[in-house]
Amino acid sequence: DVKVTQSSRYLVKRTGEKVFLECVQDMDHENMFWYRQDPGLGLRLIYFSYDVKMKEKGDIPEGYSVSREKKERFSLILESASTNQTSMYLCASSLRLYEQYFGPGTRLTVT
Amino acid sequence: DQQVKQNSPSLSVQEGRISILNCDYTNSMFDYFLWYKKYPAEGPTFLISISSIKDKNEDGRFTVFLNKSAKHLSLHIVPSQPGDSAVYFCAANGRSNTGKLIFGQGTTLQVKP
């Protein structure tokens, strides 16, 4: 069974703080993804990575960066958190093309 | 520019009846489509997929239909069960060989006992 874990289920941060969201998958998947989910907007891709140290911007990368130093771990970084980054953040991984496995999500609130 | 659209935010059906969830897309280059199901406080889980070389794929109570000329796909759930109540997302491959997906906005399905 594929398992994708995220470091926190709920997180509250202050405006201007640097925030790290961690994601770990245990199935040796090549591809990893970070999304945010907002009501009425569905899942929007922030960044993805198709190999260690490789990354590519998604549809809404502004205000975010990522790091993939090891195959199993993909980190999302909010350099200076803002209130419009309050959202549900979802990490996913995939081996075969397209079928992605998601973690449980991190509900981030920025005050 | 929303390339994958789910125009119905919500749907309510009676237990035992058919649920039909719809999805439209604009990019004729999409060649693989998926449906995901999401319960509150959980990540989405893969449900069913279809390649553009097919027009139908069935898995138990779930069937996905693809109409390429209309750029439309639908998910049929028969019979619907209360446990099917969730948010359903359709998705399409964003670019070949990257695994990138483009998701619709989601439709919340409520199945009433």
PDB file of C-alpha atoms in Angstrom:
ATOM      1  CA  ASP A   1       0.000   0.000   0.000  1.00  0.00           C
ATOM      2  CA  VAL A   2       1.345   3.384  -0.997  1.00  0.00           C
ATOM      3  CA  LYS A   3       1.724   5.766   1.871  1.00  0.00           C
ATOM      4  CA  VAL A   4       2.182   9.520   1.567  1.00  0.00           C
ATOM      5  CA  THR A   5       2.565  11.349   4.839  1.00  0.00           C
ATOM      6  CA  GLN A   6       2.589  15.047   5.588  1.00  0.00           C
ATOM      7  CA  SER A   7       4.315  16.512   8.622  1.00  0.00           C
ATOM      8  CA  SER A   8       1.310  18.326  10.083  1.00  0.00           C
ATOM      9  CA  ARG A   9      -2.456  18.065   9.751  1.00  0.00           C
ATOM     10  CA  TYR A  10      -3.065  21.572  11.083  1.00  0.00           C
ATOM     11  CA  LEU A  11      -0.728  24.540  11.238  1.00  0.00           C
ATOM     12  CA  VAL A  12      -1.185  28.150  12.357  1.00  0.00           C
ATOM     13  CA  LYS A  13       1.474  30.680  11.416  1.00  0.00           C
ATOM     14  CA  ARG A  14       1.852  34.442  11.530  1.00  0.00           C
ATOM     15  CA  THR A  15       2.212  36.736   8.551  1.00  0.00           C
ATOM     16  CA  GLY A  16       5.840  37.007   7.493  1.00  0.00           C
ATOM     17  CA  GLU A  17       6.953  33.705   9.015  1.00  0.00           C
ATOM     18  CA  LYS A  18       8.881  31.157   6.966  1.00  0.00           C
ATOM     19  CA  VAL A  19       6.865  27.954   6.783  1.00  0.00           C
ATOM     20  CA  PHE A  20       8.043  24.445   5.906  1.00  0.00           C
ATOM     21  CA  LEU A  21       5.636  21.719   4.842  1.00  0.00           C
ATOM     22  CA  GLU A  22       7.146  18.267   4.602  1.00  0.00           C
ATOM     23  CA  CYS A  23       5.978  15.313   2.550  1.00  0.00           C
ATOM     24  CA  VAL A  24       7.336  11.777   2.572  1.00  0.00           C
ATOM     25  CA  GLN A  25       6.384   8.833   0.362  1.00  0.00           C
ATOM     26  CA  ASP A  26       7.450   5.261   0.946  1.00  0.00           C
ATOM     27  CA  MET A  27       7.063   3.710  -2.510  1.00  0.00           C
ATOM     28  CA  ASP A  28      10.138   4.925  -4.366  1.00  0.00           C
ATOM     29  CA  HIS A  29       8.053   7.124  -6.662  1.00  0.00           C
ATOM     30  CA  GLU A  30       9.846   9.351  -9.132  1.00  0.00           C
ATOM     31  CA  ASN A  31       7.260  12.120  -9.265  1.00  0.00           C
ATOM     32  CA  MET A  32       6.067  14.274  -6.396  1.00  0.00           C
ATOM     33  CA  PHE A  33       3.636  17.185  -6.384  1.00  0.00           C
ATOM     34  CA  TRP A  34       2.375  20.000  -4.176  1.00  0.00           C
ATOM     35  CA  TYR A  35      -1.170  21.354  -4.591  1.00  0.00           C
ATOM     36  CA  ARG A  36      -3.387  23.721  -2.759  1.00  0.00           C
ATOM     37  CA  GLN A  37      -7.110  23.228  -2.518  1.00  0.00           C
ATOM     38  CA  ASP A  38      -9.453  26.180  -2.156  1.00  0.00           C
ATOM     39  CA  PRO A  39     -13.272  26.186  -2.306  1.00  0.00           C
ATOM     40  CA  GLY A  40     -14.550  26.572  -5.847  1.00  0.00           C
ATOM     41  CA  LEU A  41     -11.051  26.393  -7.336  1.00  0.00           C
ATOM     42  CA  GLY A  42     -10.301  22.695  -7.087  1.00  0.00           C
ATOM     43  CA  LEU A  43      -6.711  21.502  -6.791  1.00  0.00           C
ATOM     44  CA  ARG A  44      -4.112  23.841  -8.197  1.00  0.00           C
ATOM     45  CA  LEU A  45      -0.553  22.700  -8.796  1.00  0.00           C
ATOM     46  CA  ILE A  46       2.140  24.740  -7.064  1.00  0.00           C
ATOM     47  CA  TYR A  47       5.304  22.793  -7.928  1.00  0.00           C
ATOM     48  CA  PHE A  48       6.281  19.312  -8.952  1.00  0.00           C
ATOM     49  CA  SER A  49       9.445  17.273  -9.070  1.00  0.00           C
ATOM     50  CA  TYR A  50      10.235  14.366 -11.387  1.00  0.00           C
ATOM     51  CA  ASP A  51      13.571  13.434  -9.838  1.00  0.00           C
ATOM     52  CA  VAL A  52      15.875  14.307  -6.972  1.00  0.00           C
ATOM     53  CA  LYS A  53      16.962  17.946  -7.157  1.00  0.00           C
ATOM     54  CA  MET A  54      14.706  18.461 -10.178  1.00  0.00           C
ATOM     55  CA  LYS A  55      11.717  20.748  -9.892  1.00  0.00           C
ATOM     56  CA  GLU A  56       9.303  22.492 -12.151  1.00  0.00           C
ATOM     57  CA  LYS A  57       6.818  25.289 -11.546  1.00  0.00           C
ATOM     58  CA  GLY A  58       3.153  24.504 -11.607  1.00  0.00           C
ATOM     59  CA  ASP A  59       0.317  26.911 -12.180  1.00  0.00           C
ATOM     60  CA  ILE A  60       0.658  29.044  -9.024  1.00  0.00           C
ATOM     61  CA  PRO A  61       4.310  29.020  -7.864  1.00  0.00           C
ATOM     62  CA  GLU A  62       4.465  32.629  -6.689  1.00  0.00           C
ATOM     63  CA  GLY A  63       5.355  32.918  -3.021  1.00  0.00           C
ATOM     64  CA  TYR A  64       6.486  29.293  -2.802  1.00  0.00           C
ATOM     65  CA  SER A  65       9.665  27.301  -3.269  1.00  0.00           C
ATOM     66  CA  VAL A  66      10.428  23.595  -2.990  1.00  0.00           C
ATOM     67  CA  SER A  67      13.262  21.285  -2.130  1.00  0.00           C
ATOM     68  CA  ARG A  68      13.870  17.655  -3.052  1.00  0.00           C
ATOM     69  CA  GLU A  69      17.178  16.434  -1.673  1.00  0.00           C
ATOM     70  CA  LYS A  70      16.078  12.801  -1.311  1.00  0.00           C
ATOM     71  CA  LYS A  71      13.777  10.772  -3.505  1.00  0.00           C
ATOM     72  CA  GLU A  72      11.234  10.109  -0.769  1.00  0.00           C
ATOM     73  CA  ARG A  73      10.963  13.664   0.566  1.00  0.00           C
ATOM     74  CA  PHE A  74       9.515  16.792  -1.053  1.00  0.00           C
ATOM     75  CA  SER A  75       9.307  20.012   0.927  1.00  0.00           C
ATOM     76  CA  LEU A  76       7.197  23.081   0.247  1.00  0.00           C
ATOM     77  CA  ILE A  77       8.490  26.383   1.597  1.00  0.00           C
ATOM     78  CA  LEU A  78       6.546  29.567   2.086  1.00  0.00           C
ATOM     79  CA  GLU A  79       9.301  32.158   2.224  1.00  0.00           C
ATOM     80  CA  SER A  80       7.176  34.825   3.925  1.00  0.00           C
ATOM     81  CA  ALA A  81       3.686  33.607   4.740  1.00  0.00           C
ATOM     82  CA  SER A  82       0.757  35.819   3.826  1.00  0.00           C
ATOM     83  CA  THR A  83      -2.933  35.558   4.660  1.00  0.00           C
ATOM     84  CA  ASN A  84      -3.795  34.634   1.063  1.00  0.00           C
ATOM     85  CA  GLN A  85      -1.751  31.481   1.535  1.00  0.00           C
ATOM     86  CA  THR A  86      -4.266  30.178   4.056  1.00  0.00           C
ATOM     87  CA  SER A  87      -5.385  26.957   2.401  1.00  0.00           C
ATOM     88  CA  MET A  88      -5.371  23.164   2.390  1.00  0.00           C
ATOM     89  CA  TYR A  89      -2.039  21.890   1.070  1.00  0.00           C
ATOM     90  CA  LEU A  90      -1.897  18.457  -0.494  1.00  0.00           C
ATOM     91  CA  CYS A  91       1.173  16.455  -1.430  1.00  0.00           C
ATOM     92  CA  ALA A  92       1.052  13.610  -3.961  1.00  0.00           C
ATOM     93  CA  SER A  93       3.408  11.130  -5.548  1.00  0.00           C
ATOM     94  CA  SER A  94       3.217   8.905  -8.612  1.00  0.00           C
ATOM     95  CA  LEU A  95       5.165   6.132 -10.261  1.00  0.00           C
ATOM     96  CA  ARG A  96       3.152   5.494 -13.350  1.00  0.00           C
ATOM     97  CA  LEU A  97       2.080   8.447 -15.340  1.00  0.00           C
ATOM     98  CA  TYR A  98      -0.943  10.293 -13.997  1.00  0.00           C
ATOM     99  CA  GLU A  99      -2.189   8.058 -11.186  1.00  0.00           C
ATOM    100  CA  GLN A 100      -1.237  10.112  -8.155  1.00  0.00           C
ATOM    101  CA  TYR A 101      -1.419   9.112  -4.508  1.00  0.00           C
ATOM    102  CA  PHE A 102      -2.214  11.865  -2.052  1.00  0.00           C
ATOM    103  CA  GLY A 103      -1.316  12.545   1.534  1.00  0.00           C
ATOM    104  CA  PRO A 104      -3.967  13.574   4.081  1.00  0.00           C
ATOM    105  CA  GLY A 105      -3.305  17.293   3.648  1.00  0.00           C
ATOM    106  CA  THR A 106      -2.151  20.145   5.860  1.00  0.00           C
ATOM    107  CA  ARG A 107      -4.655  22.827   6.775  1.00  0.00           C
ATOM    108  CA  LEU A 108      -2.544  26.001   7.031  1.00  0.00           C
ATOM    109  CA  THR A 109      -3.921  29.165   8.582  1.00  0.00           C
ATOM    110  CA  VAL A 110      -1.881  32.372   8.320  1.00  0.00           C
ATOM    111  CA  THR A 111      -2.973  35.118  10.707  1.00  0.00           C
TER     112      THR A 111
ATOM    113  CA  ASP B   1      -8.179  29.887 -17.924  1.00  0.00           C
ATOM    114  CA  GLN B   2      -9.920  26.799 -16.566  1.00  0.00           C
ATOM    115  CA  GLN B   3      -9.041  23.948 -18.931  1.00  0.00           C
ATOM    116  CA  VAL B   4     -11.008  21.377 -16.941  1.00  0.00           C
ATOM    117  CA  LYS B   5     -14.423  22.448 -15.703  1.00  0.00           C
ATOM    118  CA  GLN B   6     -16.979  20.886 -13.433  1.00  0.00           C
ATOM    119  CA  ASN B   7     -19.929  23.214 -13.742  1.00  0.00           C
ATOM    120  CA  SER B   8     -22.075  21.665 -11.028  1.00  0.00           C
ATOM    121  CA  PRO B   9     -20.725  22.487  -7.556  1.00  0.00           C
ATOM    122  CA  SER B  10     -23.091  20.027  -5.917  1.00  0.00           C
ATOM    123  CA  LEU B  11     -25.416  17.116  -6.614  1.00  0.00           C
ATOM    124  CA  SER B  12     -27.906  15.350  -4.391  1.00  0.00           C
ATOM    125  CA  VAL B  13     -29.354  11.909  -5.170  1.00  0.00           C
ATOM    126  CA  GLN B  14     -31.342   9.259  -3.370  1.00  0.00           C
ATOM    127  CA  GLU B  15     -29.676   6.046  -2.259  1.00  0.00           C
ATOM    128  CA  GLY B  16     -29.998   3.353  -4.908  1.00  0.00           C
ATOM    129  CA  ARG B  17     -30.415   5.804  -7.789  1.00  0.00           C
ATOM    130  CA  ILE B  18     -27.848   6.788 -10.390  1.00  0.00           C
ATOM    131  CA  SER B  19     -25.392   9.640  -9.788  1.00  0.00           C
ATOM    132  CA  ILE B  20     -24.020  11.378 -12.872  1.00  0.00           C
ATOM    133  CA  LEU B  21     -21.134  13.768 -12.466  1.00  0.00           C
ATOM    134  CA  ASN B  22     -20.022  15.805 -15.442  1.00  0.00           C
ATOM    135  CA  CYS B  23     -16.774  17.328 -16.573  1.00  0.00           C
ATOM    136  CA  ASP B  24     -15.842  19.421 -19.639  1.00  0.00           C
ATOM    137  CA  TYR B  25     -12.411  20.209 -20.994  1.00  0.00           C
ATOM    138  CA  THR B  26     -11.090  22.632 -23.564  1.00  0.00           C
ATOM    139  CA  ASN B  27      -7.727  21.208 -24.646  1.00  0.00           C
ATOM    140  CA  SER B  28      -8.017  18.603 -27.401  1.00  0.00           C
ATOM    141  CA  MET B  29      -4.447  17.466 -26.629  1.00  0.00           C
ATOM    142  CA  PHE B  30      -5.529  15.856 -23.357  1.00  0.00           C
ATOM    143  CA  ASP B  31      -5.373  12.093 -23.796  1.00  0.00           C
ATOM    144  CA  TYR B  32      -5.907  10.666 -20.329  1.00  0.00           C
ATOM    145  CA  PHE B  33      -8.600  11.471 -17.794  1.00  0.00           C
ATOM    146  CA  LEU B  34      -9.079  10.493 -14.171  1.00  0.00           C
ATOM    147  CA  TRP B  35     -11.657  10.796 -11.420  1.00  0.00           C
ATOM    148  CA  TYR B  36     -10.694  11.270  -7.786  1.00  0.00           C
ATOM    149  CA  LYS B  37     -12.856  11.111  -4.688  1.00  0.00           C
ATOM    150  CA  LYS B  38     -12.191  13.173  -1.572  1.00  0.00           C
ATOM    151  CA  TYR B  39     -13.667  12.847   1.892  1.00  0.00           C
ATOM    152  CA  PRO B  40     -13.350  15.754   4.350  1.00  0.00           C
ATOM    153  CA  ALA B  41      -9.999  15.895   6.153  1.00  0.00           C
ATOM    154  CA  GLU B  42      -8.504  13.273   3.812  1.00  0.00           C
ATOM    155  CA  GLY B  43      -6.472  13.464   0.634  1.00  0.00           C
ATOM    156  CA  PRO B  44      -8.109  12.593  -2.709  1.00  0.00           C
ATOM    157  CA  THR B  45      -8.079   8.935  -3.717  1.00  0.00           C
ATOM    158  CA  PHE B  46      -7.945   7.649  -7.264  1.00  0.00           C
ATOM    159  CA  LEU B  47     -11.227   6.205  -8.460  1.00  0.00           C
ATOM    160  CA  ILE B  48     -11.179   5.425 -12.161  1.00  0.00           C
ATOM    161  CA  SER B  49      -9.482   6.564 -15.355  1.00  0.00           C
ATOM    162  CA  ILE B  50      -9.946   6.481 -19.110  1.00  0.00           C
ATOM    163  CA  SER B  51      -7.642   6.839 -22.059  1.00  0.00           C
ATOM    164  CA  SER B  52      -8.720   8.871 -25.067  1.00  0.00           C
ATOM    165  CA  ILE B  53      -8.606   5.755 -27.234  1.00  0.00           C
ATOM    166  CA  LYS B  54     -11.656   4.463 -25.336  1.00  0.00           C
ATOM    167  CA  ASP B  55     -15.110   5.863 -24.837  1.00  0.00           C
ATOM    168  CA  LYS B  56     -16.053   3.869 -21.756  1.00  0.00           C
ATOM    169  CA  ASN B  57     -14.369   2.292 -18.762  1.00  0.00           C
ATOM    170  CA  GLU B  58     -16.163   0.378 -16.050  1.00  0.00           C
ATOM    171  CA  ASP B  59     -15.109  -0.676 -12.559  1.00  0.00           C
ATOM    172  CA  GLY B  60     -17.842  -2.136 -10.416  1.00  0.00           C
ATOM    173  CA  ARG B  61     -20.452   0.518  -9.681  1.00  0.00           C
ATOM    174  CA  PHE B  62     -18.391   3.204 -11.394  1.00  0.00           C
ATOM    175  CA  THR B  63     -18.356   3.900 -15.128  1.00  0.00           C
ATOM    176  CA  VAL B  64     -16.633   6.752 -16.911  1.00  0.00           C
ATOM    177  CA  PHE B  65     -17.778   7.837 -20.361  1.00  0.00           C
ATOM    178  CA  LEU B  66     -15.716   9.969 -22.697  1.00  0.00           C
ATOM    179  CA  ASN B  67     -17.125  11.973 -25.613  1.00  0.00           C
ATOM    180  CA  LYS B  68     -14.107  13.411 -27.404  1.00  0.00           C
ATOM    181  CA  SER B  69     -16.056  15.350 -29.998  1.00  0.00           C
ATOM    182  CA  ALA B  70     -17.906  17.183 -27.243  1.00  0.00           C
ATOM    183  CA  LYS B  71     -14.825  17.335 -24.979  1.00  0.00           C
ATOM    184  CA  HIS B  72     -16.961  15.919 -22.215  1.00  0.00           C
ATOM    185  CA  LEU B  73     -16.635  13.117 -19.716  1.00  0.00           C
ATOM    186  CA  SER B  74     -19.007  11.831 -17.107  1.00  0.00           C
ATOM    187  CA  LEU B  75     -18.854   9.537 -14.104  1.00  0.00           C
ATOM    188  CA  HIS B  76     -21.828   7.287 -13.426  1.00  0.00           C
ATOM    189  CA  ILE B  77     -22.311   5.669 -10.045  1.00  0.00           C
ATOM    190  CA  VAL B  78     -24.937   2.924  -9.975  1.00  0.00           C
ATOM    191  CA  PRO B  79     -26.406   2.279  -7.488  1.00  0.00           C
ATOM    192  CA  SER B  80     -25.425   5.235  -5.344  1.00  0.00           C
ATOM    193  CA  GLN B  81     -24.694   4.585  -1.669  1.00  0.00           C
ATOM    194  CA  PRO B  82     -24.466   6.984   1.288  1.00  0.00           C
ATOM    195  CA  GLY B  83     -20.738   6.183   1.542  1.00  0.00           C
ATOM    196  CA  ASP B  84     -20.303   7.708  -1.910  1.00  0.00           C
ATOM    197  CA  SER B  85     -20.998  11.144  -0.438  1.00  0.00           C
ATOM    198  CA  ALA B  86     -17.798  13.059  -1.090  1.00  0.00           C
ATOM    199  CA  VAL B  87     -16.219  15.637  -3.370  1.00  0.00           C
ATOM    200  CA  TYR B  88     -15.392  14.279  -6.836  1.00  0.00           C
ATOM    201  CA  PHE B  89     -12.663  15.814  -8.963  1.00  0.00           C
ATOM    202  CA  CYS B  90     -12.036  15.104 -12.597  1.00  0.00           C
ATOM    203  CA  ALA B  91      -8.531  15.573 -13.943  1.00  0.00           C
ATOM    204  CA  ALA B  92      -6.711  15.497 -17.260  1.00  0.00           C
ATOM    205  CA  ASN B  93      -3.081  15.009 -18.107  1.00  0.00           C
ATOM    206  CA  GLY B  94      -1.427  18.401 -18.382  1.00  0.00           C
ATOM    207  CA  ARG B  95       1.593  17.494 -20.441  1.00  0.00           C
ATOM    208  CA  SER B  96       2.855  14.168 -21.688  1.00  0.00           C
ATOM    209  CA  ASN B  97       5.539  12.341 -19.705  1.00  0.00           C
ATOM    210  CA  THR B  98       5.542  14.618 -16.683  1.00  0.00           C
ATOM    211  CA  GLY B  99       2.654  13.105 -14.769  1.00  0.00           C
ATOM    212  CA  LYS B 100       1.212  16.559 -14.335  1.00  0.00           C
ATOM    213  CA  LEU B 101      -2.576  16.695 -13.927  1.00  0.00           C
ATOM    214  CA  ILE B 102      -5.033  19.537 -14.319  1.00  0.00           C
ATOM    215  CA  PHE B 103      -7.998  19.273 -11.962  1.00  0.00           C
ATOM    216  CA  GLY B 104     -11.530  20.571 -12.165  1.00  0.00           C
ATOM    217  CA  GLN B 105     -13.159  22.530  -9.363  1.00  0.00           C
ATOM    218  CA  GLY B 106     -14.898  19.508  -7.873  1.00  0.00           C
ATOM    219  CA  THR B 107     -18.519  18.435  -7.381  1.00  0.00           C
ATOM    220  CA  THR B 108     -19.885  17.626  -3.942  1.00  0.00           C
ATOM    221  CA  LEU B 109     -22.114  14.570  -4.099  1.00  0.00           C
ATOM    222  CA  GLN B 110     -24.618  13.892  -1.352  1.00  0.00           C
ATOM    223  CA  VAL B 111     -26.362  10.526  -1.363  1.00  0.00           C
ATOM    224  CA  LYS B 112     -29.401  10.552   0.894  1.00  0.00           C
ATOM    225  CA  PRO B 113     -30.474   7.343   2.654  1.00  0.00           C
TER     226      PRO B 113
END
